[in-house]
Amino acid sequence: ERFGDEVANLCPSNAWSAQAALMLGVIMSATDPVAVVALLKDLGVKTSLATTIESESLLNDGTALVLYTILVKIVEGDKSDSW
């Protein structure tokens, strides 16, 4: 909660809430490796490197989904332990 207070202090009063700003950051952080993998295939790089990049992107997507779900619950004021 201290981090949220510090972020809120940096924002003007008419700006987004700290939770909403963090939600946007989580949404924007998910990456799409399609262009990178296509470039690697054009360059003839080992398929294991492309697989590693795709796997890392999948992990990033999963992390973003979990963080987004948690932040939605915080913004909605859900105090239950069901999530």
mmCIF file of N, CA and C in Angstrom, residues 14-58:
data_model
loop_
_atom_site.group_PDB
_atom_site.id
_atom_site.type_symbol
_atom_site.label_atom_id
_atom_site.label_comp_id
_atom_site.label_asym_id
_atom_site.label_seq_id
_atom_site.Cartn_x
_atom_site.Cartn_y
_atom_site.Cartn_z
ATOM 1 N N ASN A 14 -6.462 15.130 -10.603
ATOM 2 C CA ASN A 14 -7.425 14.815 -11.656
ATOM 3 C C ASN A 14 -6.935 13.708 -12.590
ATOM 4 N N ALA A 15 -5.791 13.104 -12.271
ATOM 5 C CA ALA A 15 -5.252 12.025 -13.102
ATOM 6 C C ALA A 15 -5.852 10.690 -12.680
ATOM 7 N N TRP A 16 -5.406 9.643 -13.328
ATOM 8 C CA TRP A 16 -5.862 8.296 -12.990
ATOM 9 C C TRP A 16 -5.415 7.938 -11.583
ATOM 10 N N SER A 17 -6.113 6.983 -11.016
ATOM 11 C CA SER A 17 -5.674 6.451 -9.721
ATOM 12 C C SER A 17 -4.414 5.618 -9.946
ATOM 13 N N ALA A 18 -3.679 5.389 -8.884
ATOM 14 C CA ALA A 18 -2.463 4.591 -8.981
ATOM 15 C C ALA A 18 -2.791 3.179 -9.467
ATOM 16 N N GLN A 19 -3.910 2.614 -8.990
ATOM 17 C CA GLN A 19 -4.286 1.260 -9.406
ATOM 18 C C GLN A 19 -4.610 1.223 -10.899
ATOM 19 N N ALA A 20 -5.317 2.239 -11.392
ATOM 20 C CA ALA A 20 -5.648 2.263 -12.814
ATOM 21 C C ALA A 20 -4.387 2.409 -13.660
ATOM 22 N N ALA A 21 -3.447 3.226 -13.206
ATOM 23 C CA ALA A 21 -2.191 3.384 -13.932
ATOM 24 C C ALA A 21 -1.397 2.082 -13.951
ATOM 25 N N LEU A 22 -1.381 1.366 -12.824
ATOM 26 C CA LEU A 22 -0.694 0.074 -12.783
ATOM 27 C C LEU A 22 -1.374 -0.937 -13.698
ATOM 28 N N MET A 23 -2.710 -0.906 -13.766
ATOM 29 C CA MET A 23 -3.425 -1.816 -14.664
ATOM 30 C C MET A 23 -3.038 -1.553 -16.107
ATOM 31 N N LEU A 24 -2.956 -0.278 -16.494
ATOM 32 C CA LEU A 24 -2.549 0.051 -17.859
ATOM 33 C C LEU A 24 -1.125 -0.439 -18.120
ATOM 34 N N GLY A 25 -0.239 -0.264 -17.143
ATOM 35 C CA GLY A 25 1.127 -0.737 -17.304
ATOM 36 C C GLY A 25 1.205 -2.237 -17.498
ATOM 37 N N VAL A 26 0.374 -2.977 -16.765
ATOM 38 C CA VAL A 26 0.347 -4.436 -16.904
ATOM 39 C C VAL A 26 -0.155 -4.829 -18.292
ATOM 40 N N ILE A 27 -1.181 -4.134 -18.769
ATOM 41 C CA ILE A 27 -1.711 -4.444 -20.102
ATOM 42 C C ILE A 27 -0.664 -4.156 -21.179
ATOM 43 N N MET A 28 0.019 -3.040 -21.050
ATOM 44 C CA MET A 28 0.990 -2.639 -22.064
ATOM 45 C C MET A 28 2.279 -3.471 -22.018
ATOM 46 N N SER A 29 2.542 -4.126 -20.901
ATOM 47 C CA SER A 29 3.801 -4.858 -20.761
ATOM 48 C C SER A 29 3.813 -6.193 -21.493
ATOM 49 N N ALA A 30 2.664 -6.719 -21.823
ATOM 50 C CA ALA A 30 2.620 -7.998 -22.541
ATOM 51 C C ALA A 30 3.161 -7.786 -23.959
ATOM 52 N N THR A 31 4.136 -8.596 -24.341
ATOM 53 C CA THR A 31 4.798 -8.415 -25.639
ATOM 54 C C THR A 31 4.315 -9.449 -26.650
ATOM 55 N N ASP A 32 4.515 -9.134 -27.924
ATOM 56 C CA ASP A 32 4.133 -10.031 -29.005
ATOM 57 C C ASP A 32 5.381 -10.360 -29.816
ATOM 58 N N PRO A 33 5.830 -11.600 -29.798
ATOM 59 C CA PRO A 33 7.102 -11.947 -30.448
ATOM 60 C C PRO A 33 6.982 -12.305 -31.924
ATOM 61 N N VAL A 34 5.832 -12.102 -32.548
ATOM 62 C CA VAL A 34 5.629 -12.579 -33.920
ATOM 63 C C VAL A 34 6.657 -11.992 -34.878
ATOM 64 N N ALA A 35 6.877 -10.680 -34.822
ATOM 65 C CA ALA A 35 7.830 -10.052 -35.742
ATOM 66 C C ALA A 35 9.256 -10.546 -35.481
ATOM 67 N N VAL A 36 9.609 -10.705 -34.224
ATOM 68 C CA VAL A 36 10.957 -11.169 -33.890
ATOM 69 C C VAL A 36 11.170 -12.595 -34.376
ATOM 70 N N VAL A 37 10.200 -13.455 -34.145
ATOM 71 C CA VAL A 37 10.330 -14.853 -34.577
ATOM 72 C C VAL A 37 10.380 -14.936 -36.098
ATOM 73 N N ALA A 38 9.587 -14.126 -36.790
ATOM 74 C CA ALA A 38 9.627 -14.119 -38.259
ATOM 75 C C ALA A 38 11.002 -13.666 -38.756
ATOM 76 N N LEU A 39 11.563 -12.661 -38.123
ATOM 77 C CA LEU A 39 12.892 -12.186 -38.507
ATOM 78 C C LEU A 39 13.949 -13.258 -38.254
ATOM 79 N N LEU A 40 13.839 -13.941 -37.133
ATOM 80 C CA LEU A 40 14.797 -15.006 -36.835
ATOM 81 C C LEU A 40 14.717 -16.120 -37.874
ATOM 82 N N LYS A 41 13.515 -16.447 -38.308
ATOM 83 C CA LYS A 41 13.368 -17.489 -39.337
ATOM 84 C C LYS A 41 13.978 -17.038 -40.651
ATOM 85 N N ASP A 42 13.784 -15.737 -41.000
ATOM 86 C CA ASP A 42 14.378 -15.205 -42.236
ATOM 87 C C ASP A 42 15.895 -15.218 -42.179
ATOM 88 N N LEU A 43 16.454 -15.018 -40.995
ATOM 89 C CA LEU A 43 17.905 -14.988 -40.833
ATOM 90 C C LEU A 43 18.504 -16.386 -40.708
ATOM 91 N N GLY A 44 17.649 -17.399 -40.563
ATOM 92 C CA GLY A 44 18.126 -18.769 -40.479
ATOM 93 C C GLY A 44 18.692 -19.142 -39.117
ATOM 94 N N VAL A 45 18.219 -18.475 -38.088
ATOM 95 C CA VAL A 45 18.688 -18.758 -36.728
ATOM 96 C C VAL A 45 18.085 -20.087 -36.273
ATOM 97 N N LYS A 46 18.772 -20.740 -35.344
ATOM 98 C CA LYS A 46 18.283 -22.019 -34.819
ATOM 99 C C LYS A 46 16.850 -21.879 -34.304
ATOM 100 N N THR A 47 16.069 -22.907 -34.519
ATOM 101 C CA THR A 47 14.683 -22.873 -34.047
ATOM 102 C C THR A 47 14.593 -22.867 -32.520
ATOM 103 N N SER A 48 15.646 -23.348 -31.861
ATOM 104 C CA SER A 48 15.625 -23.350 -30.396
ATOM 105 C C SER A 48 15.595 -21.930 -29.843
ATOM 106 N N LEU A 49 16.236 -20.980 -30.530
ATOM 107 C CA LEU A 49 16.201 -19.585 -30.084
ATOM 108 C C LEU A 49 14.799 -19.016 -30.249
ATOM 109 N N ALA A 50 14.156 -19.304 -31.370
ATOM 110 C CA ALA A 50 12.787 -18.845 -31.587
ATOM 111 C C ALA A 50 11.846 -19.447 -30.550
ATOM 112 N N THR A 51 12.055 -20.708 -30.218
ATOM 113 C CA THR A 51 11.232 -21.365 -29.203
ATOM 114 C C THR A 51 11.429 -20.710 -27.837
ATOM 115 N N THR A 52 12.661 -20.371 -27.524
ATOM 116 C CA THR A 52 12.950 -19.701 -26.252
ATOM 117 C C THR A 52 12.253 -18.349 -26.183
ATOM 118 N N ILE A 53 12.297 -17.594 -27.260
ATOM 119 C CA ILE A 53 11.647 -16.277 -27.292
ATOM 120 C C ILE A 53 10.135 -16.426 -27.167
ATOM 121 N N GLU A 54 9.560 -17.390 -27.875
ATOM 122 C CA GLU A 54 8.114 -17.619 -27.770
ATOM 123 C C GLU A 54 7.729 -18.053 -26.363
ATOM 124 N N SER A 55 8.552 -18.875 -25.726
ATOM 125 C CA SER A 55 8.274 -19.336 -24.360
ATOM 126 C C SER A 55 8.338 -18.178 -23.373
ATOM 127 N N GLU A 56 9.319 -17.323 -23.532
ATOM 128 C CA GLU A 56 9.459 -16.165 -22.656
ATOM 129 C C GLU A 56 8.256 -15.234 -22.809
ATOM 130 N N SER A 57 7.780 -15.072 -24.030
ATOM 131 C CA SER A 57 6.609 -14.235 -24.263
ATOM 132 C C SER A 57 5.366 -14.838 -23.619
ATOM 133 N N LEU A 58 5.246 -16.148 -23.674
ATOM 134 C CA LEU A 58 4.111 -16.824 -23.042
ATOM 135 C C LEU A 58 4.140 -16.639 -21.528
#
